[in-house]
Short mmCIF file of C-alpha atoms in Angstrom, two decimals:
data_model
loop_
_atom_site.label_atom_id
_atom_site.label_comp_id
_atom_site.label_asym_id
_atom_site.label_seq_id
_atom_site.Cartn_x
_atom_site.Cartn_y
_atom_site.Cartn_z
CA LEU A 1 -18.12 -2.58 -5.56
CA TRP A 2 -16.17 -3.79 -8.51
CA GLY A 3 -18.01 -6.06 -11.08
CA THR A 4 -20.77 -7.01 -8.66
CA ASN A 5 -24.49 -6.10 -8.53
CA THR A 6 -24.56 -6.73 -4.82
CA ILE A 7 -28.38 -6.05 -4.45
CA VAL A 8 -29.27 -8.75 -6.80
CA THR A 9 -26.54 -11.62 -6.06
CA ASN A 10 -25.34 -10.67 -2.43
CA LEU A 11 -28.38 -9.20 -0.88
CA HIS A 12 -27.29 -10.39 2.54
CA TYR A 13 -24.23 -8.57 2.24
CA TRP A 14 -26.16 -5.07 1.23
CA PRO A 15 -27.23 -4.20 4.85
CA PHE A 16 -23.58 -3.89 5.92
CA VAL A 17 -23.02 -1.59 2.95
CA ARG A 18 -25.89 0.54 3.61
CA GLU A 19 -24.95 0.93 7.26
CA ALA A 20 -21.52 1.88 5.99
CA GLN A 21 -23.07 4.79 3.97
CA ARG A 22 -25.10 5.84 6.74
CA ARG A 23 -21.95 6.44 8.63
CA GLY A 24 -20.38 8.25 6.07
CA ALA A 25 -18.50 5.78 3.76
CA LYS A 26 -18.58 6.52 0.08
CA VAL A 27 -19.99 3.58 -2.04
CA VAL A 28 -18.30 3.50 -5.47
CA VAL A 29 -19.76 0.91 -8.25
CA VAL A 30 -17.68 0.01 -10.97
CA ASP A 31 -19.41 -1.81 -13.79
CA PRO A 32 -20.42 -1.15 -17.31
CA VAL A 33 -24.31 -1.46 -16.51
CA ARG A 34 -26.22 0.75 -14.16
CA THR A 35 -27.49 -1.93 -12.10
CA ARG A 36 -29.91 -1.58 -9.09
CA THR A 37 -26.63 -1.61 -6.84
CA ALA A 38 -25.14 1.34 -9.05
CA GLU A 39 -28.40 3.11 -8.82
CA ALA A 40 -28.11 2.85 -5.06
CA ALA A 41 -24.38 4.08 -4.81
CA ASP A 42 -22.90 7.34 -4.21
CA TRP A 43 -20.97 7.13 -7.55
CA HIS A 44 -21.36 4.90 -10.30
CA LEU A 45 -18.28 4.41 -13.11
CA ALA A 46 -19.50 2.82 -16.17
CA VAL A 47 -16.19 1.27 -17.36
CA ALA A 48 -15.59 -0.31 -20.55
CA PRO A 49 -16.07 -4.04 -20.30
CA GLY A 50 -12.97 -5.67 -19.65
CA ALA A 51 -10.90 -2.64 -19.24
CA ASP A 52 -10.92 -2.86 -15.42
CA ALA A 53 -7.13 -3.96 -15.18
CA THR A 54 -6.22 -0.72 -17.48
CA LEU A 55 -8.41 1.31 -14.99
CA ALA A 56 -6.58 -0.10 -11.91
CA LEU A 57 -3.26 0.60 -13.70
CA ALA A 58 -4.19 4.15 -14.54
CA MET A 59 -5.23 4.76 -10.78
CA MET A 60 -1.65 3.39 -9.79
CA HIS A 61 -0.16 5.81 -12.26
CA VAL A 62 -1.81 8.87 -10.44
CA MET A 63 -0.68 7.30 -7.00
CA VAL A 64 2.85 7.24 -8.14
CA ARG A 65 2.92 10.34 -9.71
CA ASP A 66 1.12 12.26 -6.92
CA GLY A 67 2.84 10.79 -4.08
CA LEU A 68 0.17 8.98 -2.72
CA VAL A 69 1.52 5.39 -2.28
CA ASP A 70 2.21 4.35 1.30
CA LEU A 71 5.94 3.74 0.67
CA GLU A 72 6.61 2.77 4.23
CA TYR A 73 3.93 -0.43 3.78
CA VAL A 74 5.35 -1.20 0.19
CA GLN A 75 8.96 -1.08 1.27
CA ALA A 76 8.27 -3.38 4.16
CA HIS A 77 5.79 -5.66 2.78
CA ALA A 78 6.09 -5.82 -1.02
CA VAL A 79 8.55 -6.78 -3.92
CA GLY A 80 8.77 -5.44 -7.37
CA TYR A 81 7.69 -1.83 -6.70
CA ASP A 82 10.20 -0.36 -8.89
CA SER A 83 9.15 -2.48 -11.56
CA LEU A 84 5.59 -1.58 -11.13
CA VAL A 85 6.45 2.11 -11.30
CA GLU A 86 7.98 1.52 -14.60
CA ARG A 87 4.99 -0.36 -15.87
CA VAL A 88 2.54 2.11 -15.00
CA GLN A 89 4.03 5.05 -16.88
CA ALA A 90 2.22 3.72 -19.95
CA TYR A 91 -1.02 4.21 -18.14
CA ALA A 92 -1.42 7.85 -17.78
CA PRO A 93 -5.04 8.77 -17.47
CA ALA A 94 -5.02 11.19 -20.48
CA THR A 95 -3.46 7.97 -22.68
CA VAL A 96 -5.87 5.12 -21.49
CA ALA A 97 -9.20 7.01 -20.66
CA GLY A 98 -10.57 6.09 -24.34
CA ALA A 99 -9.91 2.34 -23.77
CA VAL A 100 -11.19 2.56 -19.98
CA GLY A 101 -14.36 4.38 -21.21
CA LEU A 102 -14.14 6.91 -18.33
CA THR A 103 -12.97 10.52 -18.44
CA VAL A 104 -9.43 11.57 -17.40
CA GLU A 105 -11.16 13.51 -14.58
CA GLU A 106 -13.06 10.32 -13.49
CA ILE A 107 -10.12 8.17 -13.26
CA GLU A 108 -7.92 11.06 -11.33
CA ARG A 109 -10.49 11.68 -9.13
CA LEU A 110 -11.20 7.60 -8.38
CA ALA A 111 -7.42 7.35 -7.83
CA ARG A 112 -7.03 10.32 -5.43
CA GLU A 113 -10.08 9.49 -3.24
CA TYR A 114 -9.19 5.83 -3.11
CA ALA A 115 -5.52 6.65 -2.18
CA THR A 116 -6.30 9.16 0.46
CA THR A 117 -9.58 7.56 2.16
CA GLN A 118 -8.78 4.97 5.06
CA PRO A 119 -9.91 2.44 5.62
CA SER A 120 -10.82 1.79 1.69
CA LEU A 121 -12.32 -1.59 0.84
CA LEU A 122 -12.31 -3.14 -2.73
CA ARG A 123 -15.00 -5.96 -3.35
CA PRO A 124 -14.34 -7.33 -6.93
CA LEU A 125 -16.66 -10.43 -7.50
CA ILE A 126 -17.02 -12.79 -10.61
CA GLY A 127 -18.09 -10.11 -12.97
CA LEU A 128 -14.66 -9.66 -13.80
CA GLU A 129 -13.78 -13.51 -14.10
CA HIS A 130 -15.97 -13.76 -17.15
CA HIS A 131 -13.42 -11.78 -19.51
CA ARG A 132 -10.37 -13.55 -21.34
CA ASN A 133 -8.10 -11.51 -19.39
CA GLY A 134 -9.94 -11.92 -16.25
CA ALA A 135 -7.21 -13.68 -14.00
CA MET A 136 -4.94 -10.56 -14.74
CA GLN A 137 -7.78 -8.29 -13.79
CA PHE A 138 -8.13 -9.80 -10.40
CA ARG A 139 -4.29 -9.89 -9.93
CA THR A 140 -3.98 -6.20 -11.03
CA ILE A 141 -6.82 -4.99 -8.73
CA ALA A 142 -5.22 -6.78 -6.00
CA CYS A 143 -2.06 -4.50 -6.28
CA LEU A 144 -4.13 -1.47 -5.29
CA PRO A 145 -4.68 -2.06 -1.69
CA VAL A 146 -0.86 -2.71 -1.50
CA LEU A 147 0.14 0.53 -2.80
CA SER A 148 -2.31 2.48 -0.74
CA GLY A 149 -1.64 0.53 2.58
CA ALA A 150 -5.19 -0.18 3.01
CA TRP A 151 -4.33 -3.81 4.57
CA LYS A 152 -3.08 -1.73 7.56
CA HIS A 153 -6.44 -0.60 8.59
CA ARG A 154 -9.41 -2.62 10.26
CA GLY A 155 -11.76 -3.04 7.34
CA GLY A 156 -9.46 -2.03 4.57
CA GLY A 157 -7.93 -4.18 1.91
CA LEU A 158 -9.85 -6.29 -0.65
CA ALA A 159 -12.76 -8.65 0.13
CA ARG A 160 -13.79 -11.00 -2.80
CA SER A 161 -15.49 -13.50 -0.36
CA THR A 162 -15.44 -14.98 3.08
CA HIS A 163 -15.64 -18.38 1.47
CA ALA A 164 -11.66 -18.88 1.36
CA LEU A 165 -11.89 -17.85 5.11
CA HIS A 166 -13.82 -20.75 5.93
CA PHE A 167 -12.01 -23.41 3.96
CA GLY A 168 -8.88 -21.96 5.35
CA VAL A 169 -10.04 -22.93 8.83
CA LEU A 170 -11.69 -26.34 8.08
CA ASP A 171 -9.86 -29.57 7.29
CA MET A 172 -11.07 -29.90 3.69
CA ASN A 173 -8.32 -32.45 2.93
CA ALA A 174 -10.05 -34.92 5.50
CA VAL A 175 -13.24 -34.52 3.14
CA THR A 176 -11.89 -34.53 -0.38
CA MET A 177 -8.91 -37.02 0.38
CA PRO A 178 -6.18 -35.98 -2.36
CA GLU A 179 -4.02 -38.78 -1.31
CA VAL A 180 -6.36 -41.05 -2.87
CA HIS A 181 -6.74 -39.35 -6.31
CA ARG A 182 -5.35 -41.14 -9.18
CA ARG A 183 -3.13 -38.75 -11.51
CA ASP A 184 -3.90 -40.97 -14.52
CA VAL A 185 -7.51 -40.16 -14.68
CA ARG A 186 -8.07 -37.78 -17.51
CA THR A 187 -9.84 -34.44 -16.56
CA LEU A 188 -11.78 -32.23 -18.94
CA ASN A 189 -12.84 -28.52 -18.29
CA MET A 190 -16.79 -28.16 -17.83
CA ARG A 191 -16.17 -25.08 -19.99
CA ASP A 192 -15.33 -27.26 -23.00
CA LEU A 193 -18.27 -29.55 -22.29
CA GLY A 194 -19.98 -29.26 -25.83
CA ARG A 195 -16.61 -29.20 -27.70
CA ASP A 196 -15.74 -32.55 -25.75
CA LEU A 197 -19.04 -34.21 -26.22
CA CYS A 198 -18.85 -33.58 -30.10
CA SER A 199 -14.92 -34.35 -30.26
CA ARG A 200 -13.94 -37.50 -32.30
CA GLU A 201 -10.39 -36.70 -31.52
CA LEU A 202 -10.72 -37.40 -27.95
CA ASP A 203 -9.26 -41.09 -27.15
CA PRO A 204 -11.42 -42.54 -25.64
CA ARG A 205 -14.37 -40.62 -26.56
CA VAL A 206 -16.88 -39.33 -23.90
CA ARG A 207 -19.33 -42.16 -23.74
CA ALA A 208 -21.11 -41.49 -20.20
CA LEU A 209 -22.07 -38.25 -18.61
CA MET A 210 -23.48 -37.81 -15.11
CA VAL A 211 -24.61 -34.27 -13.99
CA TYR A 212 -25.48 -33.19 -10.69
CA GLY A 213 -25.91 -29.91 -9.11
CA SER A 214 -25.72 -28.21 -12.47
CA ASN A 215 -27.62 -27.23 -15.64
CA PRO A 216 -24.86 -27.01 -18.04
CA LEU A 217 -26.95 -26.41 -21.31
CA VAL A 218 -27.97 -23.37 -19.84
CA SER A 219 -24.67 -22.14 -17.62
CA MET A 220 -22.01 -23.40 -19.94
CA PRO A 221 -20.75 -21.69 -23.46
CA ASN A 222 -21.87 -22.53 -26.80
CA GLN A 223 -25.37 -23.91 -26.22
CA ARG A 224 -25.83 -25.10 -29.90
CA ARG A 225 -23.01 -27.29 -29.48
CA LEU A 226 -23.61 -28.71 -26.49
CA ALA A 227 -27.03 -29.51 -27.39
CA GLU A 228 -25.68 -31.32 -30.28
CA GLY A 229 -23.48 -33.38 -28.07
CA LEU A 230 -26.05 -34.16 -25.41
CA ALA A 231 -28.25 -35.45 -28.20
CA ARG A 232 -25.81 -38.20 -29.61
CA GLU A 233 -27.56 -41.76 -29.45
CA ASP A 234 -24.28 -43.42 -28.02
CA LEU A 235 -24.08 -40.78 -25.01
CA PHE A 236 -25.51 -42.44 -21.92
CA THR A 237 -26.57 -39.47 -19.87
CA VAL A 238 -27.85 -39.17 -16.06
CA VAL A 239 -29.07 -36.27 -14.60
CA HIS A 240 -29.51 -36.06 -10.78
CA ASP A 241 -31.67 -32.94 -9.77
CA LEU A 242 -34.62 -31.62 -8.22
CA PHE A 243 -36.35 -30.67 -11.34
CA VAL A 244 -36.32 -31.66 -14.90
CA THR A 245 -33.79 -28.97 -15.92
CA ASP A 246 -33.15 -27.96 -19.62
CA THR A 247 -30.14 -30.40 -19.40
CA ALA A 248 -32.28 -33.14 -17.89
CA ARG A 249 -34.57 -32.99 -20.88
CA TYR A 250 -31.65 -34.79 -22.87
CA ALA A 251 -30.89 -37.47 -20.30
CA ASP A 252 -31.44 -41.22 -20.44
CA TYR A 253 -32.33 -41.09 -16.70
CA VAL A 254 -33.18 -38.55 -14.47
CA LEU A 255 -32.77 -39.35 -10.86
CA PRO A 256 -34.51 -37.37 -7.94
CA ALA A 257 -32.45 -35.33 -5.62
CA THR A 258 -33.16 -33.88 -2.20
CA SER A 259 -33.48 -30.42 -1.60
CA GLN A 260 -31.63 -28.26 1.03
CA ILE A 261 -34.58 -29.07 3.58
CA GLU A 262 -34.22 -32.77 3.19
CA HIS A 263 -30.28 -33.52 3.77
CA LEU A 264 -27.38 -32.44 6.14
CA ASP A 265 -24.90 -30.12 5.01
CA LEU A 266 -22.29 -27.58 6.43
CA SER A 267 -22.40 -24.34 4.57
CA PRO A 268 -19.49 -21.97 4.66
CA ALA A 269 -20.54 -18.31 3.88
CA TRP A 270 -20.21 -16.12 0.47
CA GLY A 271 -20.51 -13.03 2.44
CA HIS A 272 -20.49 -13.44 6.31
CA LEU A 273 -18.41 -15.17 8.76
CA TYR A 274 -20.78 -17.77 10.15
CA LEU A 275 -20.57 -21.24 9.51
CA SER A 276 -24.15 -22.89 9.03
CA LEU A 277 -25.32 -26.33 9.78
CA ASN A 278 -27.97 -27.38 7.39
CA ARG A 279 -30.16 -29.40 9.39
CA PRO A 280 -32.77 -31.49 7.47
CA ALA A 281 -36.58 -30.20 8.25
CA ILE A 282 -38.04 -33.29 6.55
CA ALA A 283 -37.09 -36.89 5.38
CA PRO A 284 -36.27 -37.14 1.81
CA ARG A 285 -39.47 -37.34 -0.35
CA GLY A 286 -40.12 -40.39 -2.38
CA GLU A 287 -36.91 -41.93 -3.98
CA ALA A 288 -34.91 -38.80 -3.70
CA VAL A 289 -31.50 -38.97 -2.30
CA SER A 290 -28.47 -36.42 -1.83
CA ASN A 291 -25.60 -36.30 -4.01
CA THR A 292 -23.45 -38.05 -1.65
CA GLU A 293 -25.78 -40.66 -0.81
CA LEU A 294 -26.09 -41.48 -4.72
CA PHE A 295 -22.49 -41.88 -4.74
CA ARG A 296 -22.51 -44.20 -1.85
CA ARG A 297 -25.18 -46.29 -3.55
CA LEU A 298 -23.14 -46.29 -6.85
CA ALA A 299 -19.76 -47.42 -5.31
CA ALA A 300 -21.62 -50.05 -3.56
CA ALA A 301 -23.56 -51.30 -6.92
CA LEU A 302 -20.05 -51.12 -8.58
CA GLY A 303 -18.60 -53.66 -6.04
CA ARG A 304 -16.17 -51.18 -4.56
CA THR A 305 -14.86 -51.77 -1.09
CA GLU A 306 -12.70 -48.59 -0.23
CA PRO A 307 -14.08 -47.25 3.48
CA TRP A 308 -13.85 -43.83 2.22
CA LEU A 309 -16.22 -44.17 -0.52
CA PHE A 310 -18.93 -44.99 2.04
CA THR A 311 -18.27 -42.04 4.74
CA SER A 312 -21.25 -40.67 6.03
CA ASP A 313 -22.29 -36.86 5.62
CA GLU A 314 -22.07 -36.56 9.55
CA ALA A 315 -18.77 -38.21 9.62
CA MET A 316 -17.23 -35.77 6.74
CA LEU A 317 -18.81 -32.80 8.65
CA ARG A 318 -16.86 -33.71 11.91
CA ALA A 319 -13.72 -34.46 10.19
CA ALA A 320 -13.96 -30.97 8.71
CA LEU A 321 -14.44 -29.53 12.05
CA ALA A 322 -11.66 -31.24 13.68
CA SER A 323 -8.91 -29.23 11.91
CA GLY A 324 -7.35 -27.98 15.33
CA HIS A 325 -7.28 -24.46 13.77
CA PRO A 326 -7.62 -22.23 17.01
CA TRP A 327 -10.46 -20.43 15.24
CA LEU A 328 -12.65 -23.39 15.67
CA ASP A 329 -12.04 -24.00 19.18
CA GLY A 330 -15.19 -25.25 20.91
CA ILE A 331 -17.09 -25.49 17.48
CA THR A 332 -18.24 -29.03 17.42
CA TYR A 333 -20.77 -30.95 15.31
CA GLU A 334 -23.08 -30.94 18.52
CA ARG A 335 -22.74 -27.30 19.11
CA LEU A 336 -23.66 -26.62 15.40
CA TRP A 337 -26.65 -28.89 15.54
CA GLU A 338 -28.08 -27.03 18.51
CA ALA A 339 -27.27 -23.45 17.47
CA GLY A 340 -27.44 -23.74 13.72
CA VAL A 341 -25.01 -21.13 13.24
CA VAL A 342 -21.67 -20.62 14.84
CA ARG A 343 -19.26 -17.66 14.14
CA PRO A 344 -15.53 -18.97 14.09
CA GLY A 345 -13.14 -17.36 16.88
CA ARG A 346 -11.65 -14.86 14.56
CA PRO A 347 -10.37 -11.89 16.46
CA ASP A 348 -12.40 -8.81 16.34
CA ASP A 349 -9.54 -6.65 14.94
CA TRP A 350 -8.50 -8.94 12.31
CA ARG A 351 -5.82 -7.63 9.63
CA PRO A 352 -4.20 -10.37 8.27
CA PHE A 353 -1.96 -8.57 6.05
CA ALA A 354 -1.04 -5.47 8.32
CA GLU A 355 2.34 -6.92 9.01
CA GLY A 356 2.78 -8.70 5.54
CA GLY A 357 2.46 -12.49 5.79
CA PHE A 358 1.06 -12.77 2.33
CA PRO A 359 0.71 -16.64 0.94
CA THR A 360 3.41 -16.12 -1.88
CA ARG A 361 7.00 -17.47 -2.16
CA SER A 362 8.42 -14.59 -0.71
CA GLY A 363 5.88 -13.90 2.06
CA LYS A 364 5.30 -10.64 0.55
CA ALA A 365 2.99 -8.99 -1.76
CA GLU A 366 4.47 -9.56 -5.05
CA LEU A 367 3.99 -6.60 -7.44
CA TRP A 368 6.41 -8.54 -9.70
CA SER A 369 5.74 -12.11 -9.45
CA GLU A 370 8.51 -14.86 -9.97
CA ALA A 371 6.05 -17.51 -9.90
CA LEU A 372 4.02 -15.92 -12.52
CA ARG A 373 6.88 -15.53 -14.76
CA ASP A 374 7.95 -19.23 -14.17
CA ALA A 375 4.31 -20.32 -15.40
CA GLY A 376 4.71 -18.15 -18.77
CA HIS A 377 2.61 -15.14 -17.58
CA ASP A 378 3.44 -11.50 -17.28
CA PRO A 379 5.16 -11.27 -13.68
CA LEU A 380 3.80 -7.60 -13.59
CA PRO A 381 0.13 -6.42 -13.61
CA SER A 382 -1.09 -5.49 -17.12
CA GLY A 383 -4.17 -4.40 -18.96
CA GLY A 384 -4.21 -7.83 -20.54
CA HIS A 385 -5.24 -8.62 -24.27
CA ARG A 386 -8.43 -7.11 -25.15
CA PRO A 387 -10.67 -8.51 -28.30
CA SER A 388 -10.96 -6.44 -31.12
CA VAL A 389 -14.19 -7.38 -32.70
CA THR A 390 -16.94 -5.44 -34.12
CA GLY A 391 -20.63 -5.25 -32.94
CA LEU A 392 -21.87 -5.25 -29.25
CA GLN A 393 -20.20 -6.64 -26.42
CA LEU A 394 -22.53 -9.12 -24.90
CA ILE A 395 -22.78 -8.77 -21.07
CA SER A 396 -25.11 -11.13 -19.13
CA GLY A 397 -26.26 -10.56 -15.55
CA LYS A 398 -28.48 -12.38 -12.75
CA THR A 399 -32.16 -11.24 -12.41
CA LEU A 400 -34.18 -11.08 -9.14
CA HIS A 401 -36.70 -14.11 -9.69
CA PHE A 402 -34.15 -16.94 -10.74
CA LEU A 403 -31.73 -18.66 -8.35
CA ASN A 404 -29.29 -19.27 -11.26
CA SER A 405 -30.90 -21.42 -13.80
CA GLY A 406 -31.99 -24.23 -11.70
CA TYR A 407 -35.68 -22.98 -11.29
CA SER A 408 -35.78 -20.95 -14.42
CA HIS A 409 -38.38 -23.25 -16.02
CA ILE A 410 -40.99 -22.75 -13.24
CA ASP A 411 -44.03 -20.67 -14.61
CA ARG A 412 -44.42 -18.30 -11.62
CA HIS A 413 -40.59 -17.31 -12.15
CA GLN A 414 -41.13 -17.07 -15.75
CA ARG A 415 -44.23 -14.93 -15.42
CA ARG A 416 -42.38 -12.52 -13.14
CA GLU A 417 -39.17 -12.39 -14.95
CA GLY A 418 -41.11 -11.95 -18.33
CA ALA A 419 -39.95 -12.40 -21.91
CA LEU A 420 -36.53 -12.63 -22.80
CA VAL A 421 -34.68 -9.11 -23.30
CA VAL A 422 -31.65 -7.48 -24.90
CA GLU A 423 -30.84 -4.19 -23.45
CA VAL A 424 -29.10 -1.42 -25.76
CA HIS A 425 -28.10 2.08 -25.53
CA PRO A 426 -30.30 4.45 -27.33
CA ARG A 427 -27.22 5.25 -29.67
CA ASP A 428 -26.89 1.70 -30.71
CA ALA A 429 -30.55 1.21 -31.23
CA SER A 430 -30.78 4.24 -33.46
CA GLU A 431 -27.74 3.08 -35.51
CA ARG A 432 -29.50 -0.26 -35.98
CA ALA A 433 -33.02 1.20 -36.52
CA ILE A 434 -34.44 -0.69 -33.73
CA THR A 435 -37.08 0.47 -31.11
CA ASP A 436 -38.07 -0.26 -27.32
CA GLY A 437 -40.14 -3.37 -27.37
CA GLU A 438 -39.52 -4.43 -30.74
CA ALA A 439 -38.95 -8.08 -31.51
CA VAL A 440 -35.28 -8.56 -32.31
CA ARG A 441 -32.66 -11.24 -33.18
CA VAL A 442 -29.48 -11.13 -31.66
CA TRP A 443 -26.89 -13.29 -33.16
CA ASN A 444 -23.23 -14.03 -33.98
CA ALA A 445 -21.36 -17.03 -35.26
CA GLN A 446 -22.32 -19.26 -32.55
CA GLY A 447 -25.96 -18.91 -32.89
CA ASP A 448 -28.80 -16.63 -32.34
CA VAL A 449 -31.74 -15.87 -29.93
CA ARG A 450 -34.89 -13.99 -30.30
CA ALA A 451 -35.54 -11.26 -27.76
CA VAL A 452 -37.50 -8.15 -27.07
CA CYS A 453 -35.25 -4.92 -27.32
CA ARG A 454 -35.30 -2.68 -24.39
CA VAL A 455 -33.70 0.72 -25.25
CA SER A 456 -32.24 2.21 -22.02
CA GLU A 457 -29.38 4.10 -20.76
CA ARG A 458 -28.83 1.63 -18.17
CA VAL A 459 -26.05 0.31 -20.34
CA ARG A 460 -23.15 1.94 -21.76
CA PRO A 461 -22.70 2.40 -25.62
CA GLY A 462 -21.48 -0.61 -27.25
CA VAL A 463 -22.78 -2.92 -24.87
CA ALA A 464 -25.69 -5.57 -25.14
CA TRP A 465 -27.14 -6.76 -21.92
CA MET A 466 -28.92 -9.90 -21.50
CA PRO A 467 -30.24 -12.01 -18.54
CA PHE A 468 -28.45 -14.86 -17.53
CA GLY A 469 -30.47 -18.36 -17.44
CA GLY A 470 -33.04 -19.96 -19.50
CA LEU A 471 -36.02 -17.70 -20.53
CA THR A 472 -38.78 -17.59 -22.87
CA ASP A 473 -37.87 -15.54 -25.94
CA ALA A 474 -40.16 -13.55 -28.27
CA THR A 475 -41.42 -16.60 -29.97
CA GLY A 476 -42.31 -18.49 -26.86
CA ALA A 477 -39.09 -20.86 -27.32
CA ARG A 478 -36.72 -21.58 -24.39
CA GLN A 479 -33.40 -19.78 -24.84
CA SER A 480 -30.11 -18.87 -23.28
CA VAL A 481 -27.76 -16.23 -23.59
CA ASN A 482 -25.17 -18.96 -23.92
CA ALA A 483 -26.24 -19.65 -27.35
CA LEU A 484 -24.21 -16.81 -28.23
CA THR A 485 -21.07 -17.61 -26.51
CA GLU A 486 -18.04 -19.81 -27.12
CA GLU A 487 -15.31 -21.87 -25.26
CA ALA A 488 -13.05 -19.13 -24.88
CA PRO A 489 -10.18 -19.87 -22.35
CA THR A 490 -9.28 -17.01 -19.75
CA ASP A 491 -5.53 -15.82 -19.63
CA TRP A 492 -4.46 -18.31 -17.01
CA GLY A 493 -6.33 -21.18 -18.64
CA GLY A 494 -9.19 -22.30 -16.21
CA GLY A 495 -12.35 -20.00 -16.62
CA SER A 496 -14.32 -18.98 -19.51
CA GLY A 497 -14.34 -15.62 -21.35
CA LEU A 498 -17.86 -15.38 -21.46
CA TYR A 499 -18.11 -11.69 -21.35
CA ASP A 500 -15.96 -11.26 -24.38
CA ALA A 501 -18.62 -12.32 -27.11
CA PHE A 502 -19.78 -9.73 -29.59
CA VAL A 503 -23.13 -9.69 -31.21
CA GLU A 504 -25.38 -7.93 -33.66
CA VAL A 505 -29.10 -6.88 -33.01
CA VAL A 506 -31.29 -6.75 -35.93
CA SER A 507 -35.08 -6.15 -35.98
CA GLU A 508 -37.36 -9.42 -36.64
CA ALA A 509 -39.35 -7.33 -39.13
CA ASN A 510 -36.40 -6.72 -41.54
CA GLN A 511 -35.54 -10.27 -41.67
CA ILE A 512 -36.21 -12.10 -44.93
#
């Protein structure tokens, strides 16, 4: 379990992990923080934040050096192996252990146990994405099951999510209709919302904002700049939501949205194989409407006549199910309505890459990638650029009592979660003369928040951990960890390097 706190964020998946443990599987957690999942694992490796790709390359070094690579599989179903062998020579455990934050013995043991145990499964989730080298981290880790031949074995390989499996069998083009998209329409990255709202260089300037299914003031980086942009007098903002969220407090209009129990939807899974039909249990309350109904009404009010702007939810669901994919044989809207959940007809012994067939230009696992080279990226796995900034590296994580940030303002959840905390290692606390339970200021160039210090060996030295979402700080004000992050793009451009923020933590008693 690599970069995932499964018990907190994927609880439905955890029973399968526990069952595997009961049957003799070893569960290893790679995470800078000793999370609840790490506590329940057989082995926790507290890797340095953002050093995951370097750890994977060190594992590959050991596998190549000790003859643990499944050369038969690699030669049949991969390209670029010789180039990769040359690359990993620079990643001997003794050379990179300091950067990885683990001992040489831990790296060697992990490499050998991983390479010699079949089936072996890697499950990396979104923790890795939040570093500036996040894309390369995923790409590098994904090479491990190729070298070990894990894809040959039932239950082996890499499982990020089952989401892609469902979207691969549904006809999503029938819903999203890419053929009608206008290519001359400007697209802005939500990561940069604060910067773009404040920008005077954008032409035309952003003059209207519609927010639905999101609370960007809490979930996007650079909260101070976002608040500045949302407060513009000349920005017209509409928020469609269940609650008056942090973002909604800046809106000109807040429109009521339906909850999950009031509207129809089709739910692909995050960690299991079932398609679920979300059947409305009650009629929408008051004037609440679903997102799709709001946009249908908006299209009508604007005088639009394109028929696809008025497609009903049921019609879209039927179109998605009518893909003709053999796994959806017999799975109809009517069957889902009656059963609620249906498992697509995936073969019981499904090993998608046992005989190759990778979705690449070559059809093979590309250890050296021509496509990445053409896009201007390193064609080989690499450790990627690591920021060299002083201070504590800020990591955030989900907590038990919040569902993202949408319900974080509710008093009951706030009481259960308690005050905003920052967790630091005893060594870092001692160096800063701060103590457990003390009111502290967490700050950097982006902003500052007040929190309660929690001194704990749950975090590795050099790391400060704070919960994600809007919480009440030590002064009673609403705060978010994203007051401390910036709009840092990831290495392949699309994401945000939220976890590459660095902060200082000082006692409030020492502030002037």
